[in-house]
Amino acid sequence: MTQKFYHILTFGCQMNEHDSEIMAAMLEQKHYAPTEKRSQADVIIINTCSIRENADKRFFGTLGQLKRLKKEHPEKMIALCGCMMQQEHITRAIEQKYPWVDLIFGTHNLYRLPVLLEKAGEEEKLFMEVWQEHRGIQEGLPSRRKYPFKAFVNITYGCNNFCTYCIVPYTRGRERSRRPEDILREIRALAEDGVKEVMLLGQNVNSYGKADGFSVDFADLIHQVNEIPGIQRIRFMTSHPKDLSDKLIDAFQSCEKLCRHIHLPVQAGSTEILRRMNRRYTREGYLELIRKLREKAGEDLAITTDIIVGFPGETEEDFRMTLSLLEEVGYDAAFTFLYSPRKGTPAAEYPHQVPEQIKHERFERMRQVLDASMARRNKAYEGRRVWVLVEGPSKTDRTLMTGRTSSMKIVNFPGKRDLTGKLVQVRITQGKTYSLMGEVI
Ligand code: SAH
Ligand code: SF4
Ligand code: F3S
């Protein structure tokens, strides 16, 4: 039998990255091997995102390029999945304009990939299976990790928050939580397999268990993961400010494995904009959370965020409130977005959409404030000793090794390759805007 190959292109957030790891593992169970080259692949999968980094433009660009490949090699299977496939106007457009696609599936039935590939193989035309809602949580899925020593672990799926700009509640469905025993079993097995760091994933991890009426909440779950031998670092993503409990803030003190980082998306600095975004907290409420975090978890806790500029109706005054909030918090990093209307969300229909030029101009001003704050925070590391989980040689300078601190900072340092996967102590020699330089002690 000749070796078959797969190639997966992933857009979007950690949730999508992890979904791609699951698909990769399912394909490898079917004896496919990974390839970086599309031309070598028998199955090409594009895992799409409806939000990130112009992902839709890049996606349609890639899809256009695949036409020639498919013409030359009609036996190749082209499959599309992910958040965009949950949007009907998108799948309809693909059916009409991109007839070289063989298979479309969504976020809820991804675990059916092996069956879907078989079905699509039997069809001449496009085979499409997209479910509007989930049909229960699928346990026991395999995963092919990017690093043997780090793992993503889903704890919740979907979202019930309906922020007015956001498409995720429509593409990922209602919020549901995995049972604690299933999560803990998975993490114990990962630890036995050499995993040192777990990243607990959900659109809003703070509301873990609430919609399902569990007696265990997110802070309890962290305490339980903290007890698992072999696991040395616990991270989580993402936290919604409206559900950040005192109990979770306390966990930064009481759980020694909990990393010194919280990603707490603020989105905007004006209470009026936050209200129209349906975020359900105020500027003052958010700043109070930051104060508590600093008081309980210390000045060195890294705080990162997401910000949208140019939400409909955002005035210069509103925008300045965002800038002043950024100054006040002093973030360690931020994902920054230009507001873009998403079909089917309330904000897409709001009046007073902000002109593109103003959005871009505000974006630049915001980046300057953020870069200054990142540089300031990183500078404060100079001379400090930190523990770094080493990821491997740096991609930009092969003479250096790279890894991350508990606070999620990238550290580059001269070192041997066999440090990969180890926790080493490093003294920071230089704090740059986006990374730290150091030397092994
Ligand atoms: N569940 C996470 C966020 C998931 S989406 C949370 O609530 O924090 C990731 C980020 O994309 C959001 O935090 C927001 O900043 C951004 N985003 C979502 N929809 C957007 C839109 N229509 N335009 C611009 N940015 C958007
Ligand atoms: Fe989107 Fe809001 Fe849910 Fe985050 S909390 S996924 S921004 S609806
Ligand atoms: Fe994108 Fe879906 Fe994640 S829209 S950001 S891939 S949940």
Short mmCIF file of C-alpha atoms and ligand atoms in Angstrom, two decimals:
data_model
loop_
_atom_site.label_atom_id
_atom_site.label_comp_id
_atom_site.label_asym_id
_atom_site.label_seq_id
_atom_site.Cartn_x
_atom_site.Cartn_y
_atom_site.Cartn_z
CA MET A 1 0.00 0.00 0.00
CA THR A 2 1.38 3.41 -0.87
CA GLN A 3 1.68 5.99 1.91
CA LYS A 4 -1.09 8.57 1.98
CA PHE A 5 -0.55 12.14 3.18
CA TYR A 6 -2.64 14.89 4.76
CA HIS A 7 -2.13 18.63 5.04
CA ILE A 8 -4.12 20.86 7.42
CA LEU A 9 -4.16 24.65 7.21
CA THR A 10 -5.51 26.23 10.39
CA PHE A 11 -6.88 29.73 10.92
CA GLY A 12 -8.20 31.20 14.16
CA CYS A 13 -7.90 30.64 17.88
CA GLN A 14 -6.53 27.88 20.13
CA MET A 15 -9.86 26.11 19.87
CA ASN A 16 -9.32 25.68 16.15
CA GLU A 17 -5.68 24.75 16.65
CA HIS A 18 -6.75 22.01 19.01
CA ASP A 19 -9.48 20.83 16.63
CA SER A 20 -6.78 20.49 13.97
CA GLU A 21 -4.67 18.43 16.39
CA ILE A 22 -7.66 16.12 16.86
CA MET A 23 -8.20 15.79 13.11
CA ALA A 24 -4.49 15.10 12.56
CA ALA A 25 -4.56 12.31 15.13
CA MET A 26 -7.71 10.77 13.60
CA LEU A 27 -6.04 10.78 10.17
CA GLU A 28 -2.89 9.20 11.57
CA GLN A 29 -5.00 6.42 13.09
CA LYS A 30 -6.11 5.83 9.48
CA HIS A 31 -2.41 5.63 8.50
CA TYR A 32 -2.11 9.03 6.85
CA ALA A 33 1.19 10.88 7.40
CA PRO A 34 1.53 14.68 7.70
CA THR A 35 3.08 16.77 4.93
CA GLU A 36 3.95 20.44 4.67
CA LYS A 37 3.44 20.36 0.91
CA ARG A 38 -0.06 20.71 -0.48
CA SER A 39 1.06 19.12 -3.76
CA GLN A 40 2.03 15.93 -1.90
CA ALA A 41 -1.18 15.68 0.15
CA ASP A 42 -4.00 13.28 -0.68
CA VAL A 43 -6.28 15.12 1.73
CA ILE A 44 -6.11 18.89 2.17
CA ILE A 45 -8.17 20.34 5.02
CA ILE A 46 -8.73 24.03 5.68
CA ASN A 47 -9.94 24.75 9.21
CA THR A 48 -11.52 28.19 8.97
CA CYS A 49 -12.14 31.11 11.35
CA SER A 50 -14.88 33.73 11.09
CA ILE A 51 -13.02 36.41 13.04
CA ARG A 52 -9.28 36.45 12.99
CA GLU A 53 -6.69 38.41 10.98
CA ASN A 54 -8.57 38.80 7.73
CA ALA A 55 -8.98 35.06 7.85
CA ASP A 56 -11.85 35.12 5.38
CA LYS A 57 -9.84 36.92 2.70
CA ARG A 58 -6.87 34.61 3.12
CA PHE A 59 -9.19 31.63 3.11
CA PHE A 60 -10.87 32.51 -0.18
CA GLY A 61 -7.44 33.29 -1.67
CA THR A 62 -6.18 29.82 -0.75
CA LEU A 63 -9.35 28.22 -2.02
CA GLY A 64 -8.82 29.92 -5.39
CA GLN A 65 -5.26 28.58 -5.58
CA LEU A 66 -6.46 25.03 -5.03
CA LYS A 67 -8.42 25.06 -8.30
CA ARG A 68 -5.33 24.32 -10.38
CA LEU A 69 -4.08 21.61 -8.07
CA LYS A 70 -7.46 19.90 -8.19
CA LYS A 71 -7.55 20.14 -11.99
CA GLU A 72 -4.16 18.48 -12.30
CA HIS A 73 -4.90 15.93 -9.57
CA PRO A 74 -8.65 15.28 -9.43
CA GLU A 75 -8.05 12.39 -7.00
CA LYS A 76 -7.00 14.81 -4.23
CA MET A 77 -9.64 15.47 -1.58
CA ILE A 78 -10.28 19.09 -0.62
CA ALA A 79 -12.15 19.48 2.66
CA LEU A 80 -13.31 22.60 4.53
CA CYS A 81 -14.36 22.85 8.17
CA GLY A 82 -14.34 25.23 11.13
CA CYS A 83 -16.37 28.27 12.11
CA MET A 84 -17.01 29.69 8.62
CA MET A 85 -18.69 26.45 7.57
CA GLN A 86 -21.37 27.02 10.24
CA GLN A 87 -22.47 30.13 8.30
CA GLU A 88 -24.97 29.26 5.62
CA HIS A 89 -24.27 32.20 3.32
CA ILE A 90 -20.65 31.05 3.17
CA THR A 91 -21.31 27.40 2.35
CA ARG A 92 -23.84 28.48 -0.28
CA ALA A 93 -21.22 30.73 -1.92
CA ILE A 94 -18.68 27.90 -1.90
CA GLU A 95 -21.14 25.49 -3.50
CA GLN A 96 -21.73 27.95 -6.31
CA LYS A 97 -18.30 29.43 -6.91
CA TYR A 98 -15.79 26.79 -5.86
CA PRO A 99 -16.98 23.48 -7.34
CA TRP A 100 -13.58 21.84 -6.75
CA VAL A 101 -14.35 21.43 -3.03
CA ASP A 102 -15.15 17.79 -2.12
CA LEU A 103 -16.21 17.95 1.51
CA ILE A 104 -17.65 20.50 3.93
CA PHE A 105 -18.31 19.83 7.61
CA GLY A 106 -18.80 22.02 10.67
CA THR A 107 -17.59 22.47 14.24
CA HIS A 108 -20.09 20.06 15.83
CA ASN A 109 -19.38 16.94 13.75
CA LEU A 110 -15.61 17.19 13.37
CA TYR A 111 -15.17 13.88 15.23
CA ARG A 112 -16.90 12.18 12.28
CA LEU A 113 -13.99 13.02 9.96
CA PRO A 114 -13.06 9.40 9.06
CA VAL A 115 -16.68 8.59 8.08
CA LEU A 116 -17.07 11.88 6.24
CA LEU A 117 -13.94 11.26 4.17
CA GLU A 118 -15.30 7.90 3.09
CA LYS A 119 -18.67 9.37 2.15
CA ALA A 120 -17.08 12.23 0.22
CA GLY A 121 -14.86 9.72 -1.60
CA GLU A 122 -17.94 7.91 -2.90
CA GLU A 123 -19.57 11.11 -4.21
CA GLU A 124 -18.81 12.82 -7.48
CA LYS A 125 -20.09 16.16 -6.20
CA LEU A 126 -19.61 18.10 -2.98
CA PHE A 127 -20.55 16.17 0.16
CA MET A 128 -21.74 18.47 2.93
CA GLU A 129 -22.66 17.71 6.54
CA VAL A 130 -23.10 20.69 8.87
CA TRP A 131 -25.12 20.46 12.10
CA GLN A 132 -26.82 23.58 13.41
CA GLU A 133 -26.38 22.52 17.04
CA HIS A 134 -24.12 20.11 18.88
CA ARG A 135 -25.33 16.59 19.67
CA GLY A 136 -23.57 15.99 22.96
CA ILE A 137 -19.93 16.03 23.93
CA GLN A 138 -17.67 13.48 22.29
CA GLU A 139 -15.14 12.00 24.74
CA GLY A 140 -11.97 10.00 24.07
CA LEU A 141 -10.83 11.82 20.95
CA PRO A 142 -7.14 11.45 20.09
CA SER A 143 -4.84 14.45 19.63
CA ARG A 144 -1.52 15.04 17.91
CA ARG A 145 0.28 17.64 20.01
CA LYS A 146 2.57 20.29 18.54
CA TYR A 147 4.91 19.85 21.52
CA PRO A 148 5.08 16.51 23.40
CA PHE A 149 5.33 18.40 26.71
CA LYS A 150 2.40 20.84 26.29
CA ALA A 151 -1.28 20.11 25.68
CA PHE A 152 -4.55 21.88 25.03
CA VAL A 153 -7.52 20.52 26.99
CA ASN A 154 -11.05 21.60 26.18
CA ILE A 155 -13.14 22.24 29.28
CA THR A 156 -16.10 24.08 27.77
CA TYR A 157 -17.48 24.34 24.25
CA GLY A 158 -19.61 27.09 22.75
CA CYS A 159 -20.70 30.39 24.24
CA ASN A 160 -23.91 31.85 25.68
CA ASN A 161 -22.80 35.46 25.97
CA PHE A 162 -23.86 36.92 22.65
CA CYS A 163 -21.61 39.95 22.62
CA THR A 164 -23.25 42.00 19.88
CA TYR A 165 -20.24 41.95 17.52
CA CYS A 166 -19.42 38.27 17.86
CA ILE A 167 -20.21 35.33 15.62
CA VAL A 168 -18.87 32.60 17.94
CA PRO A 169 -22.19 31.77 19.69
CA TYR A 170 -23.59 31.03 16.23
CA THR A 171 -20.62 29.00 14.95
CA ARG A 172 -19.86 27.06 18.14
CA GLY A 173 -23.35 26.72 19.60
CA ARG A 174 -24.56 26.84 23.20
CA GLU A 175 -22.18 26.61 26.11
CA ARG A 176 -21.63 23.17 27.60
CA SER A 177 -18.96 21.87 29.95
CA ARG A 178 -17.10 18.58 29.98
CA ARG A 179 -17.57 16.62 33.18
CA PRO A 180 -14.74 17.18 35.69
CA GLU A 181 -13.96 13.44 35.82
CA ASP A 182 -13.50 13.34 32.04
CA ILE A 183 -11.20 16.36 32.10
CA LEU A 184 -9.14 15.01 35.01
CA ARG A 185 -8.85 11.59 33.39
CA GLU A 186 -7.55 13.19 30.20
CA ILE A 187 -5.02 15.31 32.09
CA ARG A 188 -3.77 12.34 34.15
CA ALA A 189 -3.20 10.41 30.92
CA LEU A 190 -1.42 13.41 29.39
CA ALA A 191 0.84 13.69 32.45
CA GLU A 192 1.73 10.00 32.10
CA ASP A 193 2.56 10.71 28.47
CA GLY A 194 5.10 13.40 29.44
CA VAL A 195 2.96 16.54 29.39
CA LYS A 196 4.17 19.21 31.83
CA GLU A 197 1.90 22.09 30.88
CA VAL A 198 -1.83 22.10 30.18
CA MET A 199 -3.85 24.95 28.70
CA LEU A 200 -7.51 24.68 29.70
CA LEU A 201 -9.63 25.95 26.83
CA GLY A 202 -13.05 27.52 26.55
CA GLN A 203 -14.66 30.70 25.19
CA ASN A 204 -15.40 31.65 28.78
CA VAL A 205 -13.68 29.25 31.17
CA ASN A 206 -14.90 31.25 34.20
CA SER A 207 -18.45 30.06 33.67
CA TYR A 208 -17.33 26.41 33.64
CA GLY A 209 -20.12 24.12 34.85
CA LYS A 210 -22.71 26.86 35.37
CA ALA A 211 -24.97 26.14 32.41
CA ASP A 212 -24.82 22.40 33.22
CA GLY A 213 -25.50 22.86 36.94
CA PHE A 214 -22.25 21.21 38.11
CA SER A 215 -21.28 21.52 41.76
CA VAL A 216 -17.65 21.98 40.68
CA ASP A 217 -16.78 25.46 39.42
CA PHE A 218 -13.74 26.64 37.47
CA ALA A 219 -11.65 27.46 40.55
CA ASP A 220 -12.41 24.00 42.00
CA LEU A 221 -11.34 22.42 38.73
CA ILE A 222 -8.01 24.24 38.83
CA HIS A 223 -7.44 23.04 42.39
CA GLN A 224 -8.06 19.46 41.25
CA VAL A 225 -5.70 19.77 38.26
CA ASN A 226 -3.13 21.24 40.65
CA GLU A 227 -3.06 17.86 42.44
CA ILE A 228 -2.12 15.82 39.37
CA PRO A 229 1.47 14.53 39.61
CA GLY A 230 3.68 15.38 36.64
CA ILE A 231 1.72 18.47 35.65
CA GLN A 232 3.87 21.47 36.45
CA ARG A 233 2.04 24.35 34.79
CA ILE A 234 -1.64 25.18 34.40
CA ARG A 235 -2.89 27.86 32.02
CA PHE A 236 -6.36 28.84 30.89
CA MET A 237 -7.97 30.82 28.10
CA THR A 238 -10.27 32.82 27.87
CA SER A 239 -11.77 34.51 30.94
CA HIS A 240 -14.76 36.80 30.70
CA PRO A 241 -14.52 39.69 33.22
CA LYS A 242 -18.18 39.40 34.22
CA ASP A 243 -17.57 35.86 35.58
CA LEU A 244 -14.16 36.35 37.20
CA SER A 245 -14.70 35.21 40.80
CA ASP A 246 -12.76 36.07 43.95
CA LYS A 247 -12.25 32.34 44.34
CA LEU A 248 -10.39 32.23 41.02
CA ILE A 249 -8.32 35.28 41.95
CA ASP A 250 -7.40 33.49 45.20
CA ALA A 251 -6.26 30.45 43.19
CA PHE A 252 -3.29 32.50 41.98
CA GLN A 253 -2.09 32.36 45.59
CA SER A 254 -3.20 28.90 46.58
CA CYS A 255 -2.36 26.84 43.47
CA GLU A 256 1.39 26.80 42.96
CA LYS A 257 1.09 25.31 39.46
CA LEU A 258 -1.24 28.01 38.18
CA CYS A 259 0.78 30.19 35.81
CA ARG A 260 1.23 33.87 36.53
CA HIS A 261 -0.81 35.08 33.61
CA ILE A 262 -4.43 35.97 32.96
CA HIS A 263 -5.97 36.84 29.61
CA LEU A 264 -8.86 39.14 30.44
CA PRO A 265 -10.40 40.70 27.32
CA VAL A 266 -11.66 44.22 27.97
CA GLN A 267 -12.70 45.09 24.36
CA ALA A 268 -13.22 48.81 25.07
CA GLY A 269 -12.63 51.43 27.74
CA SER A 270 -15.95 53.25 27.57
CA THR A 271 -18.85 51.95 29.63
CA GLU A 272 -21.31 53.09 26.98
CA ILE A 273 -19.53 51.07 24.26
CA LEU A 274 -19.30 48.08 26.61
CA ARG A 275 -23.05 48.32 27.15
CA ARG A 276 -23.72 48.30 23.43
CA MET A 277 -21.33 45.37 23.07
CA ASN A 278 -23.44 43.52 25.69
CA ARG A 279 -20.31 42.81 27.74
CA ARG A 280 -22.18 43.20 31.05
CA TYR A 281 -19.44 45.02 32.99
CA THR A 282 -18.43 48.67 33.26
CA ARG A 283 -15.07 50.35 32.93
CA GLU A 284 -15.00 50.81 36.71
CA GLY A 285 -15.98 47.18 37.33
CA TYR A 286 -13.16 45.99 35.09
CA LEU A 287 -10.60 48.24 36.76
CA GLU A 288 -11.75 46.97 40.15
CA LEU A 289 -10.98 43.40 38.98
CA ILE A 290 -7.51 44.52 37.91
CA ARG A 291 -6.98 46.12 41.31
CA LYS A 292 -7.97 42.88 43.08
CA LEU A 293 -5.74 40.79 40.81
CA ARG A 294 -2.78 43.06 41.53
CA GLU A 295 -3.48 43.02 45.25
CA LYS A 296 -3.90 39.25 45.56
CA ALA A 297 -1.65 37.92 42.81
CA GLY A 298 1.05 40.59 42.80
CA GLU A 299 2.50 43.18 40.48
CA ASP A 300 4.31 40.60 38.38
CA LEU A 301 1.12 38.79 37.30
CA ALA A 302 0.99 39.22 33.51
CA ILE A 303 -2.30 40.63 32.29
CA THR A 304 -3.19 40.45 28.60
CA THR A 305 -6.33 41.44 26.74
CA ASP A 306 -8.34 41.75 23.52
CA ILE A 307 -9.39 45.16 22.20
CA ILE A 308 -11.69 46.16 19.38
CA VAL A 309 -11.34 49.62 17.84
CA GLY A 310 -14.02 51.26 15.76
CA PHE A 311 -17.10 49.57 17.21
CA PRO A 312 -20.22 51.24 15.71
CA GLY A 313 -20.81 54.62 17.33
CA GLU A 314 -17.33 54.80 18.91
CA THR A 315 -16.51 58.50 19.24
CA GLU A 316 -13.09 60.06 19.70
CA GLU A 317 -14.07 60.50 23.35
CA ASP A 318 -14.92 56.79 23.71
CA PHE A 319 -11.68 55.83 22.03
CA ARG A 320 -9.67 58.01 24.41
CA MET A 321 -11.28 56.08 27.27
CA THR A 322 -9.80 52.93 25.74
CA LEU A 323 -6.36 54.57 25.54
CA SER A 324 -6.54 55.74 29.14
CA LEU A 325 -7.62 52.30 30.31
CA LEU A 326 -4.65 50.77 28.51
CA GLU A 327 -2.38 53.25 30.28
CA GLU A 328 -3.95 52.55 33.63
CA VAL A 329 -3.80 48.75 33.44
CA GLY A 330 -0.34 48.48 31.84
CA TYR A 331 -0.93 45.31 29.84
CA ASP A 332 1.75 42.76 29.08
CA ALA A 333 0.30 42.09 25.61
CA ALA A 334 -2.92 42.43 23.64
CA PHE A 335 -4.69 41.02 20.62
CA THR A 336 -6.00 44.05 18.78
CA PHE A 337 -8.84 44.04 16.27
CA LEU A 338 -10.40 46.49 13.86
CA TYR A 339 -14.14 46.09 14.27
CA SER A 340 -15.57 44.23 11.30
CA PRO A 341 -19.29 43.60 10.88
CA ARG A 342 -20.29 39.93 10.99
CA LYS A 343 -23.44 38.95 9.15
CA GLY A 344 -26.19 37.87 11.53
CA THR A 345 -24.83 39.73 14.60
CA PRO A 346 -26.73 42.74 16.03
CA ALA A 347 -23.82 45.20 15.78
CA ALA A 348 -23.55 44.66 12.02
CA GLU A 349 -26.93 46.48 11.77
CA TYR A 350 -26.05 49.28 14.20
CA PRO A 351 -26.04 52.84 12.85
CA HIS A 352 -22.90 55.02 12.82
CA GLN A 353 -20.43 52.44 11.54
CA VAL A 354 -16.97 53.99 11.89
CA PRO A 355 -15.18 54.82 8.59
CA GLU A 356 -12.22 52.53 7.79
CA GLN A 357 -9.73 55.38 7.77
CA ILE A 358 -10.64 56.43 11.30
CA LYS A 359 -10.47 52.83 12.49
CA HIS A 360 -6.95 52.48 11.09
CA GLU A 361 -5.80 55.75 12.55
CA ARG A 362 -7.12 54.78 16.01
CA PHE A 363 -5.59 51.34 15.66
CA GLU A 364 -2.14 52.90 15.16
CA ARG A 365 -2.51 55.16 18.18
CA MET A 366 -3.60 52.21 20.27
CA ARG A 367 -0.64 50.06 19.14
CA GLN A 368 1.77 52.79 20.20
CA VAL A 369 0.34 52.92 23.70
CA LEU A 370 0.40 49.13 23.93
CA ASP A 371 3.95 48.78 22.66
CA ALA A 372 5.13 51.30 25.23
CA SER A 373 3.37 49.40 27.99
CA MET A 374 4.78 46.03 26.82
CA ALA A 375 8.29 47.47 26.64
CA ARG A 376 7.90 48.89 30.15
CA ARG A 377 6.66 45.60 31.59
CA ASN A 378 9.45 43.63 29.88
CA LYS A 379 12.16 46.04 30.95
CA ALA A 380 11.21 45.33 34.58
CA TYR A 381 12.37 41.72 34.06
CA GLU A 382 16.00 42.73 33.56
CA GLY A 383 18.19 41.08 36.18
CA ARG A 384 15.41 38.75 37.37
CA ARG A 385 15.62 34.94 37.47
CA VAL A 386 12.75 33.11 35.82
CA TRP A 387 11.80 29.51 35.04
CA VAL A 388 11.45 28.84 31.32
CA LEU A 389 9.78 25.83 29.71
CA VAL A 390 11.97 25.37 26.64
CA GLU A 391 10.15 24.92 23.32
CA GLY A 392 13.19 24.38 21.05
CA PRO A 393 15.48 26.37 18.77
CA SER A 394 14.25 29.88 17.91
CA LYS A 395 12.68 30.16 14.46
CA THR A 396 14.31 33.50 13.71
CA ASP A 397 17.80 32.81 15.11
CA ARG A 398 18.83 29.15 15.10
CA THR A 399 21.73 29.81 17.48
CA LEU A 400 19.23 30.61 20.26
CA MET A 401 16.78 28.47 22.18
CA THR A 402 13.31 29.77 22.95
CA GLY A 403 10.76 29.13 25.65
CA ARG A 404 8.16 30.74 27.87
CA THR A 405 8.03 32.03 31.41
CA SER A 406 5.12 31.25 33.69
CA SER A 407 3.87 34.72 32.75
CA MET A 408 3.81 33.62 29.08
CA LYS A 409 6.75 35.83 28.03
CA ILE A 410 8.93 34.56 25.20
CA VAL A 411 12.55 34.19 26.34
CA ASN A 412 15.44 33.66 23.89
CA PHE A 413 18.79 32.47 25.20
CA PRO A 414 21.92 30.64 24.06
CA GLY A 415 21.62 26.97 25.00
CA LYS A 416 21.84 23.35 23.90
CA ARG A 417 19.06 21.71 21.93
CA ASP A 418 18.65 18.95 24.49
CA LEU A 419 17.07 21.52 26.84
CA THR A 420 13.89 21.22 24.75
CA GLY A 421 10.96 20.22 26.93
CA LYS A 422 12.80 21.02 30.17
CA LEU A 423 12.18 23.70 32.76
CA VAL A 424 15.36 25.72 33.15
CA GLN A 425 16.27 28.74 35.22
CA VAL A 426 17.27 31.78 33.20
CA ARG A 427 18.55 35.20 34.18
CA ILE A 428 17.03 37.96 32.07
CA THR A 429 19.63 40.19 30.47
CA GLN A 430 17.37 42.34 28.28
CA GLY A 431 13.66 43.16 28.11
CA LYS A 432 12.56 44.01 24.56
CA THR A 433 9.11 45.05 23.39
CA TYR A 434 7.95 41.60 22.31
CA SER A 435 10.39 39.24 24.03
CA LEU A 436 13.09 38.80 26.65
CA MET A 437 16.75 37.82 26.24
CA GLY A 438 18.49 35.76 28.88
CA GLU A 439 21.21 33.31 29.91
CA VAL A 440 20.89 29.94 31.60
CA ILE A 441 22.00 30.02 35.22
N1 SAH B 1 -14.43 34.19 24.01
C1 SAH B 1 -13.38 35.10 23.94
C2 SAH B 1 -13.13 35.70 22.59
C3 SAH B 1 -13.28 34.93 21.35
S1 SAH B 1 -13.18 35.87 19.89
C4 SAH B 1 -13.73 36.24 24.87
O1 SAH B 1 -14.87 36.59 25.04
O2 SAH B 1 -12.81 36.82 25.36
C5 SAH B 1 -11.62 36.65 20.05
C6 SAH B 1 -11.65 38.13 19.95
O3 SAH B 1 -12.02 38.52 18.64
C7 SAH B 1 -12.65 38.85 20.81
O4 SAH B 1 -12.24 38.96 22.13
C8 SAH B 1 -12.78 40.19 20.13
O5 SAH B 1 -11.81 41.08 20.61
C9 SAH B 1 -12.48 39.86 18.67
N2 SAH B 1 -13.67 39.95 17.84
C10 SAH B 1 -14.76 39.16 17.85
N3 SAH B 1 -15.66 39.57 16.94
C11 SAH B 1 -15.13 40.64 16.30
C12 SAH B 1 -15.57 41.51 15.25
N4 SAH B 1 -16.76 41.35 14.69
N5 SAH B 1 -14.76 42.50 14.86
C13 SAH B 1 -13.54 42.67 15.44
N6 SAH B 1 -13.09 41.89 16.43
C14 SAH B 1 -13.85 40.89 16.87
FE1 SF4 B 2 -17.78 36.07 21.49
FE2 SF4 B 2 -18.46 37.37 23.67
FE3 SF4 B 2 -18.70 34.70 23.58
FE4 SF4 B 2 -16.29 35.81 23.65
S1 SF4 B 2 -17.84 35.92 25.26
S2 SF4 B 2 -16.97 34.16 22.29
S3 SF4 B 2 -16.56 37.66 22.48
S4 SF4 B 2 -19.87 36.17 22.38
FE1 F3S B 3 -12.29 32.06 14.95
FE2 F3S B 3 -14.03 30.23 15.59
FE3 F3S B 3 -11.98 30.68 17.15
S1 F3S B 3 -14.49 32.17 14.70
S2 F3S B 3 -11.53 32.84 16.84
S3 F3S B 3 -11.90 29.90 15.11
S4 F3S B 3 -14.02 30.10 17.78
#
